[in-house]
Coordinates of C-alpha atoms and ligand atoms in Angstrom, one line a residue:
M181 CA 0.0 0.0 0.0
N182 CA 2.8 2.3 0.9
Q183 CA 4.3 1.7 -2.6
I184 CA 1.1 2.5 -4.4
F185 CA 0.6 5.7 -2.4
N186 CA 4.2 6.7 -3.1
H187 CA 3.4 6.7 -6.8
L188 CA 0.2 8.8 -6.6
P189 CA 0.6 12.3 -8.1
T190 CA 1.2 15.0 -5.5
A191 CA -2.2 16.7 -6.1
E192 CA -4.0 13.4 -5.5
L193 CA -2.1 12.8 -2.2
Q194 CA -2.9 16.3 -1.1
A195 CA -6.6 15.9 -1.9
L196 CA -6.8 12.6 0.1
D197 CA -4.8 14.1 2.9
A198 CA -7.2 17.1 3.1
A199 CA -10.2 14.8 2.9
H200 CA -9.2 12.3 5.7
H201 CA -6.2 13.4 7.7
M202 CA -6.5 15.8 10.7
H203 CA -3.1 17.6 11.1
P204 CA -1.8 18.6 14.5
F205 CA -1.4 22.4 15.1
T206 CA -2.8 23.2 11.7
D207 CA -5.7 25.3 10.3
G208 CA -7.3 22.5 8.2
G209 CA -9.1 24.9 5.9
E210 CA -6.0 26.9 5.1
L211 CA -4.1 23.7 4.5
A212 CA -6.7 22.2 2.3
A213 CA -6.7 25.3 0.1
K214 CA -3.0 25.1 -0.3
G215 CA -2.2 21.4 -0.1
A216 CA 0.3 19.8 2.3
R217 CA 3.9 19.4 1.3
V218 CA 4.4 15.6 0.8
I219 CA 7.6 14.2 2.1
T220 CA 8.4 10.8 0.6
R221 CA 11.9 9.9 1.7
A222 CA 15.0 11.1 3.6
Q223 CA 18.7 10.4 3.9
G224 CA 21.3 11.9 6.2
C225 CA 20.3 15.5 6.8
F226 CA 18.1 15.9 3.7
I227 CA 14.4 15.2 3.2
T228 CA 12.9 14.7 -0.3
D229 CA 9.4 15.8 -1.3
S230 CA 7.0 14.3 -3.8
E231 CA 8.2 16.7 -6.5
G232 CA 11.7 15.5 -6.1
N233 CA 13.1 18.5 -4.2
D234 CA 15.9 17.8 -1.7
I235 CA 15.7 20.0 1.3
L236 CA 18.2 20.4 4.1
D237 CA 16.3 19.6 7.3
G238 CA 17.3 22.4 9.6
M239 CA 14.7 21.1 12.2
A240 CA 15.8 17.4 12.5
G241 CA 12.2 16.4 11.8
L242 CA 10.7 18.0 14.8
W243 CA 13.8 18.4 17.0
C244 CA 14.4 14.7 17.1
V245 CA 16.2 13.0 14.2
N246 CA 19.6 13.6 15.8
L247 CA 21.4 10.8 13.9
G248 CA 19.9 11.9 10.6
Y249 CA 17.7 9.7 8.4
G250 CA 18.3 6.3 7.0
R251 CA 20.5 4.7 9.6
E252 CA 20.4 0.9 8.9
E253 CA 21.4 0.0 12.4
L254 CA 18.2 1.5 13.8
A255 CA 16.0 -0.2 11.2
K256 CA 17.7 -3.5 12.0
A257 CA 17.3 -3.1 15.8
A258 CA 13.5 -2.7 15.2
Y259 CA 13.3 -5.6 12.9
D260 CA 15.3 -7.9 15.1
Q261 CA 13.3 -6.9 18.2
M262 CA 10.0 -7.4 16.4
R263 CA 11.0 -10.9 15.5
Q264 CA 12.4 -11.7 19.0
L265 CA 9.6 -10.2 21.1
A266 CA 7.3 -7.7 19.3
F267 CA 5.5 -6.7 22.5
Y268 CA 5.1 -7.6 26.0
N269 CA 3.7 -5.4 28.8
T270 CA 5.6 -4.3 31.9
F271 CA 2.5 -4.0 34.2
F272 CA 2.1 -7.2 36.1
Q273 CA 5.5 -8.0 37.6
T274 CA 7.0 -8.7 34.2
T275 CA 9.8 -7.2 32.3
H276 CA 11.9 -7.8 29.2
P277 CA 15.6 -7.4 28.3
P278 CA 15.3 -4.2 26.1
V279 CA 13.6 -2.2 28.8
V280 CA 16.0 -3.4 31.4
A281 CA 19.0 -2.5 29.2
L282 CA 17.6 0.9 28.3
A283 CA 16.8 1.8 31.9
K284 CA 20.3 0.8 33.0
K285 CA 21.9 2.8 30.2
L286 CA 19.9 5.9 31.0
S287 CA 21.0 5.7 34.6
E288 CA 24.6 5.7 33.4
L289 CA 24.1 8.8 31.2
A290 CA 21.9 10.9 33.5
P291 CA 23.1 13.1 36.3
A292 CA 24.3 11.0 39.3
N293 CA 21.1 10.9 41.4
L294 CA 18.7 10.0 38.5
N295 CA 18.7 6.2 38.3
H296 CA 15.1 5.3 37.7
T297 CA 13.0 5.5 34.6
F298 CA 9.2 5.4 34.1
F299 CA 8.5 5.0 30.4
A300 CA 5.9 6.8 28.3
L301 CA 5.3 7.2 24.5
G302 CA 6.4 10.9 24.1
G303 CA 7.0 14.1 26.0
S304 CA 3.4 15.0 26.7
D305 CA 2.4 11.8 28.5
A306 CA 5.8 11.7 30.3
N307 CA 4.9 15.1 31.7
D308 CA 1.5 13.8 32.6
T309 CA 3.3 11.1 34.6
N310 CA 5.4 13.8 36.3
I311 CA 2.3 15.7 37.5
R312 CA 1.0 12.6 39.2
A313 CA 4.4 11.4 40.4
V314 CA 5.3 14.6 42.2
R315 CA 1.9 14.8 43.9
V316 CA 1.9 11.2 45.0
Y317 CA 5.5 11.7 46.2
W318 CA 4.6 14.6 48.5
E319 CA 1.5 12.7 49.7
L320 CA 3.7 9.7 50.7
K321 CA 6.1 12.1 52.4
G322 CA 3.2 13.3 54.6
K323 CA 2.7 16.6 52.8
P324 CA -0.5 16.1 50.9
T325 CA -1.0 19.9 50.4
K326 CA 2.1 20.2 48.2
T327 CA 0.3 19.7 44.9
H328 CA 0.7 23.0 43.0
I329 CA 3.1 23.1 40.1
I330 CA 4.7 26.2 38.8
A331 CA 5.7 26.5 35.2
R332 CA 6.4 29.3 32.7
H333 CA 4.7 31.5 30.2
N334 CA 5.7 30.4 26.7
G335 CA 7.1 27.1 28.0
Y336 CA 6.2 24.0 26.0
H337 CA 5.6 20.7 27.7
G338 CA 3.3 18.9 25.2
S339 CA -0.4 19.2 24.3
T340 CA -2.2 16.6 26.5
M341 CA -4.4 17.9 29.3
G342 CA -1.4 17.8 31.6
G343 CA 1.4 18.7 29.3
G344 CA -0.6 21.5 27.7
S345 CA -1.4 22.9 31.1
L346 CA 2.2 22.8 32.2
G347 CA 3.1 24.6 29.0
G348 CA 2.4 28.3 28.9
M349 CA 1.2 28.6 25.3
A350 CA -1.8 31.0 25.1
G351 CA -3.1 29.3 22.0
I352 CA -3.3 25.9 23.7
H353 CA -4.8 27.3 26.9
A354 CA -7.5 29.0 24.8
Q355 CA -9.0 25.6 23.8
G356 CA -10.6 22.8 25.8
G357 CA -10.5 24.2 29.3
L358 CA -6.8 24.4 30.0
P359 CA -4.9 24.8 32.2
I360 CA -6.2 22.2 34.6
P361 CA -6.3 23.5 38.2
G362 CA -3.2 23.5 40.4
I363 CA -0.8 24.9 37.8
S364 CA 0.4 28.5 37.4
H365 CA 2.9 30.3 35.2
I366 CA 5.6 32.8 35.8
A367 CA 7.6 35.0 33.4
Q368 CA 10.1 33.4 31.0
P369 CA 13.8 34.5 30.8
F370 CA 13.4 36.0 27.4
W371 CA 15.6 39.0 27.4
W372 CA 15.1 40.1 23.8
A373 CA 11.3 40.5 24.2
E374 CA 10.9 41.3 27.9
G375 CA 14.3 42.4 29.3
G376 CA 13.6 46.2 28.9
D377 CA 16.5 48.3 30.0
L378 CA 18.1 45.6 32.2
S379 CA 21.3 43.8 31.2
P380 CA 20.7 40.2 30.3
E381 CA 22.3 39.2 33.6
E382 CA 20.1 41.5 35.7
F383 CA 17.1 40.3 33.8
G384 CA 18.0 36.6 34.4
L385 CA 18.0 37.2 38.1
K386 CA 14.7 39.1 38.0
A387 CA 13.0 36.3 35.9
A388 CA 14.3 33.6 38.3
R389 CA 13.1 35.5 41.4
A390 CA 9.6 35.4 39.9
L391 CA 9.6 31.8 41.1
E392 CA 10.3 32.9 44.7
A393 CA 7.5 35.4 44.5
E394 CA 5.1 32.8 43.2
I395 CA 6.1 30.3 45.9
D396 CA 5.4 33.0 48.5
R397 CA 2.1 33.8 46.9
L398 CA 1.0 30.2 47.0
D399 CA 2.8 29.2 50.3
E400 CA 5.6 26.8 50.1
D401 CA 3.5 24.1 51.8
N402 CA 1.3 24.0 48.7
V403 CA 3.9 23.8 46.0
A404 CA 5.1 20.5 44.7
A405 CA 7.4 21.4 41.8
F406 CA 8.7 23.8 39.3
I407 CA 9.1 22.6 35.7
A408 CA 11.1 24.2 32.9
E409 CA 13.1 23.5 29.8
P410 CA 16.8 24.2 30.1
V411 CA 16.5 26.1 26.8
Q412 CA 12.9 26.8 25.7
G413 CA 12.6 25.1 22.3
A414 CA 9.1 25.7 20.9
G415 CA 9.0 29.1 22.6
A416 CA 11.7 30.1 20.0
V417 CA 15.0 28.7 21.3
I418 CA 15.2 31.1 24.3
V419 CA 18.6 30.7 25.8
P420 CA 18.4 32.0 29.4
P421 CA 20.9 34.6 30.7
S422 CA 23.8 33.0 32.6
T423 CA 22.4 34.1 36.0
Y424 CA 19.0 32.4 35.5
W425 CA 19.6 28.7 36.3
P426 CA 21.9 29.1 39.3
E427 CA 19.2 31.3 40.9
I428 CA 16.4 28.9 40.1
Q429 CA 18.4 26.1 41.6
R430 CA 19.0 28.1 44.8
I431 CA 15.3 28.8 45.1
C432 CA 14.2 25.2 44.5
D433 CA 16.8 24.0 47.1
E434 CA 16.0 26.5 49.8
R435 CA 12.2 26.2 49.4
N436 CA 12.0 22.4 49.2
I437 CA 10.4 22.4 45.7
L438 CA 11.1 19.6 43.3
L439 CA 12.8 20.7 40.1
I440 CA 11.6 19.1 36.8
A441 CA 13.9 19.7 33.8
D442 CA 12.0 19.0 30.6
E443 CA 14.9 17.7 28.5
V444 CA 12.7 16.5 25.7
I445 CA 14.6 18.7 23.2
C446 CA 17.8 19.5 25.2
G447 CA 18.5 15.8 26.1
F448 CA 20.9 13.6 24.2
G449 CA 23.4 16.1 22.9
R450 CA 21.3 19.0 21.6
T451 CA 23.1 21.6 23.8
G452 CA 26.6 20.0 23.3
N453 CA 26.4 17.8 26.4
W454 CA 24.3 14.7 27.1
F455 CA 21.7 16.9 28.9
G456 CA 20.8 20.5 29.0
S457 CA 21.1 20.1 32.8
D458 CA 24.9 19.4 32.3
T459 CA 25.3 22.4 30.1
F460 CA 23.5 24.8 32.6
G461 CA 24.6 23.2 35.9
I462 CA 21.0 22.2 36.8
R463 CA 20.5 19.5 39.4
P464 CA 17.0 18.2 38.6
D465 CA 14.9 15.8 40.7
I466 CA 13.1 14.6 37.5
M467 CA 14.0 14.8 33.8
T468 CA 11.4 14.5 31.0
L469 CA 12.8 12.7 28.0
A470 CA 11.5 12.0 24.5
K471 CA 12.5 13.1 21.0
G472 CA 16.2 12.5 20.9
L473 CA 15.9 9.4 23.1
S474 CA 15.1 7.4 19.9
G475 CA 16.3 9.9 17.4
G476 CA 12.7 10.1 16.1
Y477 CA 12.8 6.6 14.7
V478 CA 10.1 5.2 17.0
P479 CA 7.9 6.9 19.6
I480 CA 9.2 6.8 23.2
G481 CA 9.3 9.1 26.2
A482 CA 10.3 8.8 29.8
S483 CA 10.5 10.4 33.2
M484 CA 13.8 9.9 35.0
L485 CA 13.3 10.1 38.7
S486 CA 15.8 10.7 41.5
D487 CA 16.6 7.9 44.0
E488 CA 14.6 9.7 46.6
I489 CA 11.5 10.0 44.5
A490 CA 11.7 6.5 43.1
D491 CA 12.2 4.9 46.5
T492 CA 9.2 6.8 47.9
L493 CA 6.9 5.9 45.0
N494 CA 8.1 2.3 45.2
S495 CA 6.7 2.1 48.8
T496 CA 3.2 1.9 47.3
E497 CA 1.5 1.0 44.0
F498 CA 1.7 4.0 41.7
A499 CA -1.6 3.4 39.9
H500 CA -0.3 4.8 36.6
G501 CA 1.1 3.4 33.3
Y502 CA 0.6 3.1 29.5
T503 CA 0.0 -0.1 27.6
Y504 CA 3.2 0.7 25.7
S505 CA 5.3 1.9 28.6
G506 CA 8.7 0.4 27.9
H507 CA 7.6 -1.0 24.5
P508 CA 10.3 -3.5 23.5
V509 CA 10.7 -2.2 20.0
S510 CA 11.0 1.4 21.1
C511 CA 13.5 0.4 23.8
A512 CA 15.6 -1.6 21.4
V513 CA 15.8 1.3 18.9
A514 CA 16.5 3.8 21.6
L515 CA 19.3 1.7 22.9
E516 CA 20.8 1.4 19.5
N517 CA 20.5 5.2 19.0
L518 CA 22.3 5.8 22.3
R519 CA 25.0 3.3 21.4
I520 CA 25.7 5.1 18.2
L521 CA 25.6 8.6 19.8
D522 CA 28.1 7.3 22.4
E523 CA 30.4 5.1 20.3
E524 CA 30.6 7.4 17.4
G525 CA 31.4 10.3 19.8
I526 CA 28.6 12.4 18.3
V527 CA 27.8 14.3 21.5
D528 CA 31.4 15.1 22.1
R529 CA 31.9 16.2 18.5
V530 CA 28.9 18.5 18.7
G531 CA 30.2 20.1 21.9
A532 CA 33.8 20.4 20.8
E533 CA 33.6 21.0 17.1
T534 CA 30.4 21.4 15.1
A535 CA 28.3 23.5 17.6
P536 CA 31.1 26.1 18.0
Y537 CA 31.5 26.1 14.2
L538 CA 27.7 26.6 13.8
A539 CA 27.7 29.3 16.6
E540 CA 30.3 31.4 14.9
K541 CA 28.5 31.4 11.5
W542 CA 25.1 31.8 13.1
R543 CA 26.1 34.8 15.2
A544 CA 27.5 36.5 12.1
L545 CA 23.9 36.6 10.8
E546 CA 23.2 39.2 13.5
D547 CA 24.9 41.7 11.2
H548 CA 22.0 41.3 8.7
P549 CA 19.7 44.4 8.7
L550 CA 16.6 42.1 9.3
V551 CA 18.1 40.3 12.3
G552 CA 18.0 41.8 15.8
E553 CA 19.5 38.9 17.8
A554 CA 21.0 35.5 16.8
R555 CA 20.7 33.1 19.7
I556 CA 22.4 29.7 19.8
A557 CA 22.9 26.9 22.3
G558 CA 24.7 23.9 20.9
M559 CA 22.7 22.7 17.9
M560 CA 19.6 24.9 18.4
G561 CA 19.4 28.5 17.2
A562 CA 17.0 31.4 16.6
L563 CA 17.1 34.6 14.6
E564 CA 14.9 37.4 16.0
L565 CA 13.6 39.4 13.0
T566 CA 13.0 43.1 13.6
P567 CA 12.4 46.3 11.7
D568 CA 14.7 48.2 14.2
K569 CA 17.4 46.4 16.1
S570 CA 18.4 49.1 18.5
A571 CA 14.9 49.4 19.8
R572 CA 14.3 45.6 19.7
A573 CA 11.1 46.5 17.9
K574 CA 8.3 44.3 16.7
F575 CA 6.9 44.8 13.2
A576 CA 3.8 46.9 12.7
A577 CA 2.3 44.0 10.7
E578 CA 0.3 41.3 12.4
E579 CA 2.8 39.2 14.5
G580 CA 4.1 36.3 12.5
T581 CA 3.6 37.8 9.1
I582 CA 7.3 38.3 8.4
G583 CA 8.2 35.0 10.2
F584 CA 5.8 33.0 8.0
M585 CA 7.0 34.7 4.9
A586 CA 10.6 33.8 5.9
R587 CA 9.7 30.2 6.6
E588 CA 8.1 29.8 3.2
A589 CA 11.1 31.5 1.5
S590 CA 13.5 29.2 3.4
I591 CA 11.8 26.0 2.2
N592 CA 11.8 27.3 -1.3
N593 CA 15.6 27.9 -0.9
G594 CA 16.1 24.3 0.2
L595 CA 16.2 24.7 3.9
V596 CA 13.6 23.7 6.5
M597 CA 13.5 26.4 9.2
R598 CA 10.5 26.9 11.4
H599 CA 9.1 30.3 12.4
V600 CA 7.8 31.2 15.9
R601 CA 6.1 34.5 15.7
D602 CA 8.6 36.7 13.8
S603 CA 11.6 34.6 14.7
L604 CA 13.2 31.8 12.7
I605 CA 14.5 28.7 14.5
I606 CA 16.8 25.8 13.6
S607 CA 17.6 22.5 15.3
P608 CA 19.5 20.4 12.7
P609 CA 20.5 16.8 13.1
L610 CA 23.5 16.4 15.4
V611 CA 25.4 14.6 12.7
I612 CA 25.4 17.7 10.4
S613 CA 28.8 18.2 8.8
R614 CA 30.7 21.4 8.5
A615 CA 29.9 21.6 4.8
E616 CA 26.2 21.1 5.5
I617 CA 26.5 23.9 8.2
D618 CA 27.9 26.1 5.5
L619 CA 25.0 25.3 3.2
L620 CA 22.5 25.9 6.0
V621 CA 23.9 29.3 6.9
E622 CA 24.2 30.2 3.2
R623 CA 20.6 29.4 2.5
A624 CA 19.5 31.2 5.7
A625 CA 21.3 34.3 4.6
K626 CA 19.8 34.1 1.1
T627 CA 16.4 33.9 2.7
L628 CA 17.1 36.9 4.9
D629 CA 18.1 38.9 1.9
Q630 CA 14.9 38.0 0.0
V631 CA 12.6 38.6 2.9
H632 CA 14.3 41.9 3.7
A633 CA 13.9 43.1 0.1
R634 CA 10.2 42.0 0.0
A635 CA 9.4 43.5 3.4
K636 CA 10.9 46.8 2.3
A637 CA 9.0 46.7 -1.0
E638 CA 5.7 46.0 0.7
G639 CA 6.3 48.7 3.3
L640 CA 6.5 46.2 6.2
M641 CA 9.9 47.3 7.7
K642 CA 7.9 49.6 10.1
P643 CA 8.2 49.2 13.9
A644 CA 5.0 48.7 15.8
Ligands
LIG804 C1 8.0 18.2 22.0 C2 8.1 18.5 23.5 C3 7.2 17.9 24.4 C4 6.1 17.0 23.9 O1 6.5 15.8 23.4 P1 5.5 15.0 22.5 O2 6.3 13.8 22.2 O3 5.1 15.8 21.3 O4 4.3 14.6 23.3 C5 7.4 18.2 25.7 N1 8.3 19.0 26.1 C6 9.2 19.6 25.3 C7 10.2 20.5 25.8 C8 9.0 19.4 23.9 O5 9.8 20.1 23.1

């Protein structure tokens, strides 16, 4: 069937797609009018569409295809595991070798006190697990009022009822009765947009201290945890000022609040170390994992718990789990993915070589008249587009107009970048070579030139 559909003309695939496929985070009417881009194959850092265009995938799928596409070893790991044991559950006092091996491997890679993994299918449901886990933990510790969770505006933690509530995305909260009770949001450490006249360092402290104020407002006895991404990904690759995380860590320690690092994007090498927590000196009690855990080849997510939390939860039956928690095929592929990252020295190479190379080239784009700020952390970056850099101004046009224009231009120039409002973001596969980085930056620069010329011609280079 796959073969037959691969040979359908693009227009026919698009019509069937519009008729039967509901897309995530997509205005269906708009898409139906235009037709979805059909991706038919991929190899290395390039995807190919149904019209035969090869496009450099500057987003690694959706922040996940860290080894690039087409790795035979991962396909073989899935094939072998499906033949050996396609599925067995882990509910009723049973286990299987791939889940044991993966849990052990994760305990070796993660920060020292995180040695226990509860498996999920992605990041959203792993964060749902976290909400329940921290509340059950405090209840078992004799502090049943500690239930409230503090998160951040413009954070992203998924789109389930729990994950979408932890996230601070206004568009998600506007639909379906979110956030659920017991979750509140503090300011994000986004200096470009919200730093005003403060230096980034001063602003980092101020943003962190919003956590302390929120704990005071709620009363420490009611607060279970704080959750944050080391670097906000979907928010637009927001790299916090250097002062932010040490202050957050101090507050969580002093106020007896659990710290959940959502490492779904940052984990497994994205920031140049195994975890964003390593890069930013964070000591989390829980880490959320997904995306890079399997390099996008199969769905898997996880919550890694500290010894203290796991021992406490293990004193009772935690009435929680997913049929596919610790799915053997997902675990086998994830293990192979981690083996390759490790044995081929990919995380080390990103940290020592390719990320610094990308950073130098990416930061140079800040000289472009359309770019106000070029942010970069390891292999994730953002360009803040602006009509007036010195004022850090927004465009007078509806927010996202220029960003969307730039995203479309970028794809036509052979590079997938994503836009968030009027910023452009990248998160390429970790295996991207220097030559491919050159190509990425060259195509990004070409896009900036085109969009700048068009925005000027259409009178859009006006500050709000
Ligand atoms: C993608 C993402 C999630 C959600 O993961 P899904 O697998 O889409 O459910 C959660 N947290 C962060 C930081 C993410 O980037």
